[in-house]
Phi, psi and omega in degrees: 000135175287143177297149180077344178284141179289125179288070195271349184299344180289333188236090185285160179091148177273121179199165176288126181297141177286169178302319177300312182298314183303317182297310184300313181297317182297317179296313184291322178297312181297314175297322181294314178308313181297319179299313184296321179292323185276330188246338193229013184305317180298335179262341180282321183301317178289334178288326178297315183300317182294314177307314179299314181305308186289324175298320178294322180286331195249348181058236182262012190268107185303319181291322176293323183292312183300318177298315182300321183281358176269356183293156181306316182300312182290317178301315179295323174292325177294316177297319173311309177303311184302312178303313179304319188282349183298326181299318181290319176301318180301315183297320183292325180282334171299316184288335183295358180245015187254161174304323183301320184291317181295321176301317180297319181296317179301314179300321178301316181294333176288341175060233185288346175266012181299136182287166182307323182302340181292330182298319178296321180297320178301310185293324178294315179299315176300322178292329175294322182291312180202127191299342186224152176232002186262156174113153184296148181226057183301324180293317182285332176298312180295316180304309187294332180298315181275333191291326182299314184293312182301318178294317177308314179292321177299317181293316179302314179293321181295318180296315182303315179296323176290326176297318177292327180285336176280008180079018182275000180066183175283175172268000000 
């Protein structure tokens, strides 16, 4: 999972997020940002620089942006980030086999009618993922600001490539 990226894979299908899902995503996002700020700042700074550089060079062109992010410096920055995020991924996979995870899934299925006790489950789950969500995150704030645009361009390029593979030709 990208830092700052909404962890939506828990709730498949396109729908308006429920109050419970919003609470959960807010909690995970805050704790994820804190984790990355505290453990990965040194690898996130170069990735932010690469995103900035490629966005500056390529404007709104998804293909040019994608090619720019294939440069060795960008690939290396991304690999550094991936290595650092493995600690968080590991933690999430450990939790996904616990009672707490199943309770959280039950709460998610109840959606807007989830009882108050579900708020505690979100907090408990959050603390298991990463113990704190407080504190400044200047490195992550800067990263998240450029990452949104970078993700849009990456997605646009993936869609373009899929369309070409399906014989849709270029636009």
